[in-house]
Coordinates of C-alpha atoms and ligand atoms in Angstrom, one line a residue:
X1 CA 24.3 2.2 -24.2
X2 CA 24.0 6.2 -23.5
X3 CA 25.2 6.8 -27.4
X4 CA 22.1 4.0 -28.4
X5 CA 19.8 5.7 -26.1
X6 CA 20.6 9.5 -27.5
X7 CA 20.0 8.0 -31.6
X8 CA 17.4 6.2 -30.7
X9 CA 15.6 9.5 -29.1
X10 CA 16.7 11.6 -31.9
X11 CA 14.5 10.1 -34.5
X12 CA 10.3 10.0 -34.5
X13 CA 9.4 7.2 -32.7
X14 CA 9.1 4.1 -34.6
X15 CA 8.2 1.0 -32.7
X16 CA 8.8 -1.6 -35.5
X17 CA 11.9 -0.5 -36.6
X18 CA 13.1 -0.3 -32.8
X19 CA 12.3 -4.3 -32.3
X20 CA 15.4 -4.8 -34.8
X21 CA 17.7 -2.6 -33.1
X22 CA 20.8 -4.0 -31.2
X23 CA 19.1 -2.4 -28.0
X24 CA 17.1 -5.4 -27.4
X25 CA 19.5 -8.7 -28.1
X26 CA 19.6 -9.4 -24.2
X27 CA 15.7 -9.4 -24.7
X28 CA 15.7 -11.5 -27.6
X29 CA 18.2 -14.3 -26.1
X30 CA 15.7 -14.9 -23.3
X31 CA 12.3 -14.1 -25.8
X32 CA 13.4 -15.9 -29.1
X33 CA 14.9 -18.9 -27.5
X34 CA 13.3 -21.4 -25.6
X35 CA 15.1 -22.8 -22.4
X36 CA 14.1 -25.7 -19.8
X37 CA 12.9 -22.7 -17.1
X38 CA 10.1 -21.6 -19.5
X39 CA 6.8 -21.8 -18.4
X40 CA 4.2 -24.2 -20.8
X41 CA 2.3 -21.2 -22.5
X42 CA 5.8 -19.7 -23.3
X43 CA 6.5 -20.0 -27.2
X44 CA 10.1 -18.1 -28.0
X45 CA 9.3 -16.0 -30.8
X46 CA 9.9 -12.3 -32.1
X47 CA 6.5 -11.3 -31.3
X48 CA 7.2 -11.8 -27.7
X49 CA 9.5 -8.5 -27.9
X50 CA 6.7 -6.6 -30.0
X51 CA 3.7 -7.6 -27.4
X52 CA 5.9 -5.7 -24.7
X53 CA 6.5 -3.1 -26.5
X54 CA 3.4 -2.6 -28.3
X55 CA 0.8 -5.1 -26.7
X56 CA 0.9 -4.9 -23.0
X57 CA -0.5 -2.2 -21.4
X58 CA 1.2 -1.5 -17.5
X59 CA 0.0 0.6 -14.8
X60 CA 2.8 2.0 -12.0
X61 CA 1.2 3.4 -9.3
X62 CA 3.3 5.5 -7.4
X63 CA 5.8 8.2 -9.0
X64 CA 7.9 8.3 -5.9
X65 CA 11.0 6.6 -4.7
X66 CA 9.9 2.9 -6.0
X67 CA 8.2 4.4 -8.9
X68 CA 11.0 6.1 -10.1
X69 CA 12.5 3.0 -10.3
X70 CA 10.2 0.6 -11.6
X71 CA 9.4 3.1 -14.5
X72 CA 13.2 3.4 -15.4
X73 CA 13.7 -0.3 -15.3
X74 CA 9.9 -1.1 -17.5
X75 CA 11.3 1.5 -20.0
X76 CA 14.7 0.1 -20.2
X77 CA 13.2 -3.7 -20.4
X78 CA 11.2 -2.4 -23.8
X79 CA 7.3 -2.6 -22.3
X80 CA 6.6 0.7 -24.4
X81 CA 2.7 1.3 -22.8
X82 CA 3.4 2.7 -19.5
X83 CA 0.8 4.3 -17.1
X84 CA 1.7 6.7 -13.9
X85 CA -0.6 7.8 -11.3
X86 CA 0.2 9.8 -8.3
X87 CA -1.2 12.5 -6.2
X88 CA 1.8 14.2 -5.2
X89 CA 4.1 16.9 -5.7
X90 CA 7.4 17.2 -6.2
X91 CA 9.2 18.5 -2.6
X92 CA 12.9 19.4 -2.4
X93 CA 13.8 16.2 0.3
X94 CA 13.1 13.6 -2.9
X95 CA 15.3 14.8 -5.2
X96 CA 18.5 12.9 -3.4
X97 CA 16.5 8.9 -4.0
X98 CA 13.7 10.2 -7.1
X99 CA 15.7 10.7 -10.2
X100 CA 13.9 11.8 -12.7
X101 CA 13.3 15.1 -11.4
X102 CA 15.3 18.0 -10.8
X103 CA 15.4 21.1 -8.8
X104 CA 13.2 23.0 -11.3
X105 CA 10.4 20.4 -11.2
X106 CA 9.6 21.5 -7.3
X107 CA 6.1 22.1 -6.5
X108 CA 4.9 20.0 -9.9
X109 CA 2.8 16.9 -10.3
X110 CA 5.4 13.7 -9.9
X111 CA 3.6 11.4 -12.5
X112 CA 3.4 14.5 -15.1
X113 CA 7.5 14.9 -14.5
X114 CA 8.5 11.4 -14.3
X115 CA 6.4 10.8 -17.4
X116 CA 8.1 13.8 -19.5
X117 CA 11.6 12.3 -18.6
X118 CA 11.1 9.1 -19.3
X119 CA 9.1 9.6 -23.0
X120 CA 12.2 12.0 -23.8
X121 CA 14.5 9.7 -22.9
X122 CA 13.2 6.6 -24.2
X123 CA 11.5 6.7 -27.5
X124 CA 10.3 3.7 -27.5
X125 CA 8.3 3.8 -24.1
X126 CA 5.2 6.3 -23.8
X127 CA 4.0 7.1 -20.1
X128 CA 0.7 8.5 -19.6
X129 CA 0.7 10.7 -16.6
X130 CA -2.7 10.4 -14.4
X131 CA -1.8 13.5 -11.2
X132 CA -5.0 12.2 -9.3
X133 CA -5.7 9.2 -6.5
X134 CA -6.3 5.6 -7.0
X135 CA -9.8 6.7 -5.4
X136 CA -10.7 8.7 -8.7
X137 CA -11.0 5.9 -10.8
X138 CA -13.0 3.3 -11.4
X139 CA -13.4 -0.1 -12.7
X140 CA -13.2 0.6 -16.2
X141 CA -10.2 2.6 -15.7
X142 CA -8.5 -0.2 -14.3
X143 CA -9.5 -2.9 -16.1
X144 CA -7.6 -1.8 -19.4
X145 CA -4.4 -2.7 -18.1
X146 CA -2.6 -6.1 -17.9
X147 CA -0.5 -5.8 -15.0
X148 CA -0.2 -3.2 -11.9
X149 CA 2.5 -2.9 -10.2
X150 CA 2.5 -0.5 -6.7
X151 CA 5.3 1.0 -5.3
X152 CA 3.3 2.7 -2.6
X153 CA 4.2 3.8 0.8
X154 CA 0.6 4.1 2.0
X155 CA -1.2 0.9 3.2
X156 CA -4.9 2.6 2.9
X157 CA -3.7 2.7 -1.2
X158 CA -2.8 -0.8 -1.8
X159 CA -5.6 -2.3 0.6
X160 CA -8.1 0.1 -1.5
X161 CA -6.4 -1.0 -4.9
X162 CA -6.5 -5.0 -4.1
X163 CA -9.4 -4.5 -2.8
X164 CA -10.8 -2.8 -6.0
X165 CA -9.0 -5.8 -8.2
X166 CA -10.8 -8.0 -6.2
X167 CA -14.2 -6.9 -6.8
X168 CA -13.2 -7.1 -10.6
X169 CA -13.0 -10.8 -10.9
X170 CA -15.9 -13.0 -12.0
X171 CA -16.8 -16.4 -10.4
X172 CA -17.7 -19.5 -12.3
X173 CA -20.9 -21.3 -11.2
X174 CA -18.7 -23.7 -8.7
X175 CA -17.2 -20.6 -7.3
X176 CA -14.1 -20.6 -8.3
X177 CA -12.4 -17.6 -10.1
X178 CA -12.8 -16.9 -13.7
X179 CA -8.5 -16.4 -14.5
X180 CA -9.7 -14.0 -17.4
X181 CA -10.4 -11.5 -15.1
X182 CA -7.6 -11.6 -12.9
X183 CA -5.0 -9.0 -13.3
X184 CA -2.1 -9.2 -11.7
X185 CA -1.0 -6.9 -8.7
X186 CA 3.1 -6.6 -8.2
X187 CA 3.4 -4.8 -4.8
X188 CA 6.6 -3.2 -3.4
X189 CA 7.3 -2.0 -0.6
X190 CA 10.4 -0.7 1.7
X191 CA 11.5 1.0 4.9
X192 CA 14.7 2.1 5.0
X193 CA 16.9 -1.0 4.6
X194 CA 14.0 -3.5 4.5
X195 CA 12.1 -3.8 2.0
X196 CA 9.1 -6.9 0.4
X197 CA 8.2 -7.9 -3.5
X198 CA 4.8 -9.4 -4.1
X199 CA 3.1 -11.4 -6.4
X200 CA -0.7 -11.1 -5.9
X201 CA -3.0 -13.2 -8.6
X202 CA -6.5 -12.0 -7.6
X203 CA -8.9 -14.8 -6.0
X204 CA -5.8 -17.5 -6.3
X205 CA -2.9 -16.2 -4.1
X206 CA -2.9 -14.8 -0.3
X207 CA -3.9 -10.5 -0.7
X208 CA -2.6 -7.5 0.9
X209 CA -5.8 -8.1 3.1
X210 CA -5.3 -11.7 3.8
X211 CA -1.6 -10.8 5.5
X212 CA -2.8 -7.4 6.6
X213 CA -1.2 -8.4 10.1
X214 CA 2.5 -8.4 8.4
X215 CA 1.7 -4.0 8.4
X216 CA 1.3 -3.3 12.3
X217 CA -0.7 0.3 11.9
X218 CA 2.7 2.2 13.3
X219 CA 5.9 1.7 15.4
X220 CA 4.7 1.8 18.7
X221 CA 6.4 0.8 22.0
X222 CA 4.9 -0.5 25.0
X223 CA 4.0 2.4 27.4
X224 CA 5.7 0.8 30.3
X225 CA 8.8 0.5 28.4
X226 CA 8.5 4.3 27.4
X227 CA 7.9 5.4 30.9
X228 CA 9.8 3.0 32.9
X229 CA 12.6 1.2 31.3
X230 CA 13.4 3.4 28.3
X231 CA 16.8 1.4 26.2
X232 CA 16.7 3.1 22.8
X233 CA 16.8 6.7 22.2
X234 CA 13.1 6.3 20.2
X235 CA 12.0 5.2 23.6
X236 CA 13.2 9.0 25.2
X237 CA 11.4 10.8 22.4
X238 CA 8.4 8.8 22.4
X239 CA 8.0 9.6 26.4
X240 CA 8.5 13.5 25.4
X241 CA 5.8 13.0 22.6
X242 CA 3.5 11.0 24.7
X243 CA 3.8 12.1 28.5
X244 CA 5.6 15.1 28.4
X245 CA 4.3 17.2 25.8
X246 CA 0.5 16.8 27.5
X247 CA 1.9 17.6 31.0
X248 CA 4.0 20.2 30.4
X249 CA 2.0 22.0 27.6
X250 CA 4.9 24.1 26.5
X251 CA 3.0 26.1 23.9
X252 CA -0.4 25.4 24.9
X253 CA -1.3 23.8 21.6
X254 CA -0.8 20.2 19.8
X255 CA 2.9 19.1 18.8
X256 CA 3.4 19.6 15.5
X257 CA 6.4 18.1 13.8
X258 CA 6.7 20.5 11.1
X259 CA 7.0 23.7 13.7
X260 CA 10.4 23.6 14.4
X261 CA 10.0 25.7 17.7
X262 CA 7.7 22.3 19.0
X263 CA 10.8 19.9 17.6
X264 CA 13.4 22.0 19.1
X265 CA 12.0 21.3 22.3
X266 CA 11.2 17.5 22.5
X267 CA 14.7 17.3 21.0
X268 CA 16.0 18.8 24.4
X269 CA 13.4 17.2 26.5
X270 CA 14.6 13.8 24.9
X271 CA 17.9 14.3 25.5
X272 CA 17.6 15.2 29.3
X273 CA 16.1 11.5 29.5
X274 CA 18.7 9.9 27.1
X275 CA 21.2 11.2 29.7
X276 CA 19.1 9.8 32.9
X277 CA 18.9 6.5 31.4
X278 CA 22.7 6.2 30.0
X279 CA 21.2 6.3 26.1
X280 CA 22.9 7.5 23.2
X281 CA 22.3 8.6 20.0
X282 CA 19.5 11.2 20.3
X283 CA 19.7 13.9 17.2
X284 CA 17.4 16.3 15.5
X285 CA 16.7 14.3 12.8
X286 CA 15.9 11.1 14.8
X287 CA 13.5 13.5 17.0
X288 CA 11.9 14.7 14.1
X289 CA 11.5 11.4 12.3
X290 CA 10.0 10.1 15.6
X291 CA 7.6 12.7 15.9
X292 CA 6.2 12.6 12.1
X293 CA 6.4 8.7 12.3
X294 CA 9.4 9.1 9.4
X295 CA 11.5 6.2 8.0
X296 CA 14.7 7.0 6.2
X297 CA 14.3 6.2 2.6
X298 CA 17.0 4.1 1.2
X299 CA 17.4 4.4 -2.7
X300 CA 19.3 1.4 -2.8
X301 CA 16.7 -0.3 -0.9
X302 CA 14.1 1.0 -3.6
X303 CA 16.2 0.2 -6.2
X304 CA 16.2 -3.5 -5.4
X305 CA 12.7 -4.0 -4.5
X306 CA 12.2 -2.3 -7.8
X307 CA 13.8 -4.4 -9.4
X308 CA 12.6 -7.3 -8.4
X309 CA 8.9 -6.0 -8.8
X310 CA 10.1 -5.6 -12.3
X311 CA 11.4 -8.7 -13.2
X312 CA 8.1 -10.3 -11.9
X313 CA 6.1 -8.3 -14.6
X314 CA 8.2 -9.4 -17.2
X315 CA 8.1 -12.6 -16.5
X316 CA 4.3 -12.6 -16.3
X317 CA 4.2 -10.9 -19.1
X318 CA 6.5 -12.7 -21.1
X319 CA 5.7 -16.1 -19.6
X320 CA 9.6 -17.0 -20.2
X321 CA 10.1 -18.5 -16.3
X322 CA 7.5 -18.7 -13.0
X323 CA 6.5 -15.7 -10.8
X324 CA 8.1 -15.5 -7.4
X325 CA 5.7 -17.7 -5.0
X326 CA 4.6 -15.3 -4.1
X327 CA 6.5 -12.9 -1.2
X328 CA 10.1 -11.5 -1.0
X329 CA 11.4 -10.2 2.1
X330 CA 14.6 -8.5 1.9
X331 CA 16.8 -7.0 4.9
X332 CA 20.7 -5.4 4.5
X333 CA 20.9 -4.1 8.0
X334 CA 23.5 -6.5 8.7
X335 CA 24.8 -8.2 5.4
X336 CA 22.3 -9.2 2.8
X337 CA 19.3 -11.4 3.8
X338 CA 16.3 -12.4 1.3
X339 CA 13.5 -15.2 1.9
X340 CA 10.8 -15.8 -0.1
X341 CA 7.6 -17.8 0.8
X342 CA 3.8 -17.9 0.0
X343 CA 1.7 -17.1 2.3
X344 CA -1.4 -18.6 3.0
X345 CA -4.7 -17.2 1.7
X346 CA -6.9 -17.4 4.1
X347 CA -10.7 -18.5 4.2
X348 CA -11.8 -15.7 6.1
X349 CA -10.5 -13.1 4.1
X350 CA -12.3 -9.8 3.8
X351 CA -11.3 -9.2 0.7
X352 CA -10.5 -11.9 -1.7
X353 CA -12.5 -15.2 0.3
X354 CA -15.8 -14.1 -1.7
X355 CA -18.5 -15.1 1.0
X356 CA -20.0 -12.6 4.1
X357 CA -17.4 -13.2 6.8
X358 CA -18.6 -13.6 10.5
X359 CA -18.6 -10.8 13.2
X360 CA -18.9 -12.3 16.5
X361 CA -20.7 -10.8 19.1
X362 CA -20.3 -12.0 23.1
X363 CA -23.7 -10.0 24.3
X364 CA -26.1 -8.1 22.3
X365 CA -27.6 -6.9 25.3
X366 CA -24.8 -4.6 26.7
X367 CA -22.4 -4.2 23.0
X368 CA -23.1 -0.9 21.6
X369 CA -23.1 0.2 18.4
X370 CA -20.2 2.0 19.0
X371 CA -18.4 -0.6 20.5
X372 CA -19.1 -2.4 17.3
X373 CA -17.4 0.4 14.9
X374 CA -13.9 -0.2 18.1
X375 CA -13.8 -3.7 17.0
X376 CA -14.1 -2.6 13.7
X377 CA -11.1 0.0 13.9
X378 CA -9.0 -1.5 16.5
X379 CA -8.8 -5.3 15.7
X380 CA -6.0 -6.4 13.4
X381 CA -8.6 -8.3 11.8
X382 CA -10.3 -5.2 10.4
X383 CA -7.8 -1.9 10.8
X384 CA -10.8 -0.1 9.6
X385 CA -10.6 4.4 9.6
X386 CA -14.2 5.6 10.0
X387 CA -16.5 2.5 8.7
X388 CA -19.8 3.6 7.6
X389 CA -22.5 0.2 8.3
X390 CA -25.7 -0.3 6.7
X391 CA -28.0 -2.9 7.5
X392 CA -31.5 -4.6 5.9
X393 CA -34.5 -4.9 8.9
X394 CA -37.3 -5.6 7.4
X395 CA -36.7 -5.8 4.1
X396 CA -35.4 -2.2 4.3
X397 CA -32.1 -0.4 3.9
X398 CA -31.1 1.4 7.1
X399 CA -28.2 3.3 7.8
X400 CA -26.6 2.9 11.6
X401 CA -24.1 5.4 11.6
X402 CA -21.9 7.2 9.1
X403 CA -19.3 9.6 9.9
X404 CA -18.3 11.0 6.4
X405 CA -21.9 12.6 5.7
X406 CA -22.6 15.1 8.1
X407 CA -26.2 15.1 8.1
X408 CA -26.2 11.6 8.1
X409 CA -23.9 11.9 11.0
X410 CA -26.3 14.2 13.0
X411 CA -29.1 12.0 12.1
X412 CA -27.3 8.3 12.8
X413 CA -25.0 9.8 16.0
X414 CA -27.7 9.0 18.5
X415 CA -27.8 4.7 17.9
X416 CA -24.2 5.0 18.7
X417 CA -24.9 4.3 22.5
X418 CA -27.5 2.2 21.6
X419 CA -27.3 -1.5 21.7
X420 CA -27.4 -4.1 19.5
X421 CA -30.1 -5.5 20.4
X422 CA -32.2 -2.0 20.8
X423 CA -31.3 -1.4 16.8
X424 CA -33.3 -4.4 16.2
X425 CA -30.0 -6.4 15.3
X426 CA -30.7 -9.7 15.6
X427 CA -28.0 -13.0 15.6
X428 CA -27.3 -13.6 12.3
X429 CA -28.3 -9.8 10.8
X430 CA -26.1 -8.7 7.9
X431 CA -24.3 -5.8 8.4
X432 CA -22.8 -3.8 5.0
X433 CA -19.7 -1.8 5.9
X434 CA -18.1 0.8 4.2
X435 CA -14.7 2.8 5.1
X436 CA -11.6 4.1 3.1
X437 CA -9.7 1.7 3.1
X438 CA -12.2 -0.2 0.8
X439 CA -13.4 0.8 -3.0
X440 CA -16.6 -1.6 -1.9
X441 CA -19.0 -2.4 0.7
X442 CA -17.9 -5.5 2.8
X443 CA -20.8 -7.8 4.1
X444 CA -20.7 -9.1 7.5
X445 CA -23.2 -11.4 9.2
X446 CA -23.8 -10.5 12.8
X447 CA -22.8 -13.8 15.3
X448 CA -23.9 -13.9 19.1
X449 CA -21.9 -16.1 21.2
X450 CA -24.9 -18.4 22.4
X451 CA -24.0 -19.3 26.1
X452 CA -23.0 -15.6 26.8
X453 CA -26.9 -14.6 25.6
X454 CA -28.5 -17.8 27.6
X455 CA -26.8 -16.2 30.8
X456 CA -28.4 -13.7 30.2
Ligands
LIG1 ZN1 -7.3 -12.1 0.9

């Protein structure tokens, strides 16, 4: 295979003369020849083989552990139009799990390097590099490709990207979706020996928003357990990062976890309590991981979920058998688990359910504005950062309060302590909201709870 690879990279690339070369007979046994798993649209032909490599047009997003992985494996499964983008660097800690760089690539842009390696390797692939966010593109940008696939390890990036995917499709007069403008979302994802493979069709299956309450914000223990009945070492350092740290004040400033003076001493701390409480297993690097909210990366882990993130955009593109309906977990902690089920869209969906969604209200009279922006931020519902919300009174636009202007922040900062019904908010009052984790506005229609405002 390396010997095919090397000829192969030697010449000028030529795409047509590549489809006949012995390279691709796995390919062609599954794309030439039909089989009684195909699905109906599939026809088994030798153009199959030249739309992937010449056709289909695939964005990774994500040049890290999972991207690594899923561009290796599109490469090596012939889809020869390959986009990268990611916003990071390369740091000396990836280089043990992310592959295709090496220790002279430190410092420099992730999808620029994995790109190089892979177009030198494989002649037959060409990866455009894009060293930017998600954010800094646009609709058109996106809409050029056929498939994306994430391998992400930041939830405000895929809820911003299916999000963004979402506001691409178009709706038929009856309301349902139009599947011409659906493109497909693959999303990966792991921590440490866990790991999840998606299959999101736009408008038709559940989105990352509809099961946003499978991604809890962080790992957090209950305070009681922290403070009173600590059983795993986490529990100790989470105490010393919580309680401690505050009380004791050791170098009158904020922990940071990358000052290793501040870890140094939660790391002793931690172990004082691990002793009190009988616990083992208290080290530097646990302490450190605690404090910075780390998971162990697992390459094997990535290397699955890759994998399987891989397969499913072959097999949409190619047609040649179903796409996994629709979610993967996986789990090796303790031998090898997978289960696979769809879950449910849901109606209410911020995202993909394509009518204003209720925000109920229990008293106008005494719910602030602010209190509004907590429910906002804290519910599971919503996990919003720093929503900005509009709203239309009489026929007018008027901003209530936005954080990421300044001036509109000085201006708008006083109707936080104001109530709903002082703002002229009436039941029933739509309310546009805007935050990070979004690439559009989300409508919400105000709702007061009736017998709470007759009390009144
Ligand atoms: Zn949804």
């Amino acid at each position: 295979m390396s010997s095919e690879i090397r000829l192969l990279s030697s010449g000028s690339p030529n795409p047509i003369a590549s489809l006949t070369s012995k390279r691709w007979n796995s390919l062609r046994h599954i794309l030439e020849r039909p089989g009684p798993f195909c699905k109906a649209d599939f026809t088994a032909s030798a153009e199959n083989l030249e739309a992937l490599q010449n056709g289909l047009k695939i964005l990774v997003i994500g040049a890290g552990g999972l991207g690594c992985e899923l561009l290796k494996d599109l490469a090596m499964m012939g889809f020869g139009n390959l986009h990268v983008i990611d916003m990071d660097t390369i740091e000396l800690s990836n280089l043990n799990r992310q592959f295709l760089f090496r220790r002279k690539d430190l410092g420099l842009s992730k999808a620029e390097c994995a790109a190089r390696f892979i177009n030198e390797r494989v002649s037959t692939t060409r990866v455009t590099p894009h060293f930017a966010k998600i954010q800094d593109f646009d609709e058109r940008f996106y809409s050029q490709f056929h498939i994306i696939v994430c391998g992400l390890d930041s939830i405000v990036a895929r809820r911003w990207i299916n999000g963004m995917l979402i506001s691409m499709l178009d709706y038929n007069d009856d309301g349902s979706v139009d599947p011409s403008t659906i493109i497909p979302l693959i999303d990966g994802g792991t921590e440490g020996f866990k790991g999840n493979a998606r299959v999101i069709l736009p408008g038709f299956t559940s989105c990352i928003e509809c099961t946003l309450d499978l991604f809890p914000p962080q790992v957090t223990y209950p305070l009681c357990t922290i403070a009173n009945t600590p059983r795993l070492p986490e529990h100790c350092i989470e105490y010393v990062k919580i309680i401690q740290w505050d009380k004791e004040n050791p170098f009158n400033v904020p922990l940071d976890g990358d000052d290793p003076q501040h870890v140094a001493w939660v790391y002793e701390r931690s172990l004082e309590r691990a002793n009190q409480f009988n616990i083992s297993g208290i080290t530097y690097r646990l302490v450190q991981g605690v404090i910075k909210n780390i998971i162990p990366a697992v390459a094997s882990t990535n290397a699955i979920i890759a994998a399987a993130c891989a397969t499913e955009v072959f097999k949409l593109a190619t047609s040649c058998y179903d796409s996994m309906n629709n979610y993967m977990n996986f789990n090796d902690i303790d031998g090898i688990y997978t289960y696979t089920y769809p879950p449910e869209k849901i109606e209410t969906c911020l995202a993909c359910s394509n009518t204003p969604q209720d925000l109920n209200v229990d008293d106008p009279n005494t719910t602030t504005l602010d209190d509004l922006i907590k429910i906002l931020c804290d519910s599971q519902r919503f996990q919003l950062k720093s929503p900005g919300l509009t709203t239309i009174i009489s026929g007018k636009n008027k901003t209530l309060y936005m954080s990421s202007v300044k001036n509109i922040e000085e201006q708008t900062r006083a109707n936080l302590t104001m109530s709903l019904a002082e703002l002229g908010l009436y039941d029933g009052a739509t309310i546009m909201v805007s935050d990070i984790n979004m690439p559009t506005t989300i409508t919400l229609i105000l709702k007061y709870h009736p017998n709470e405002v007759e009390m009144k």
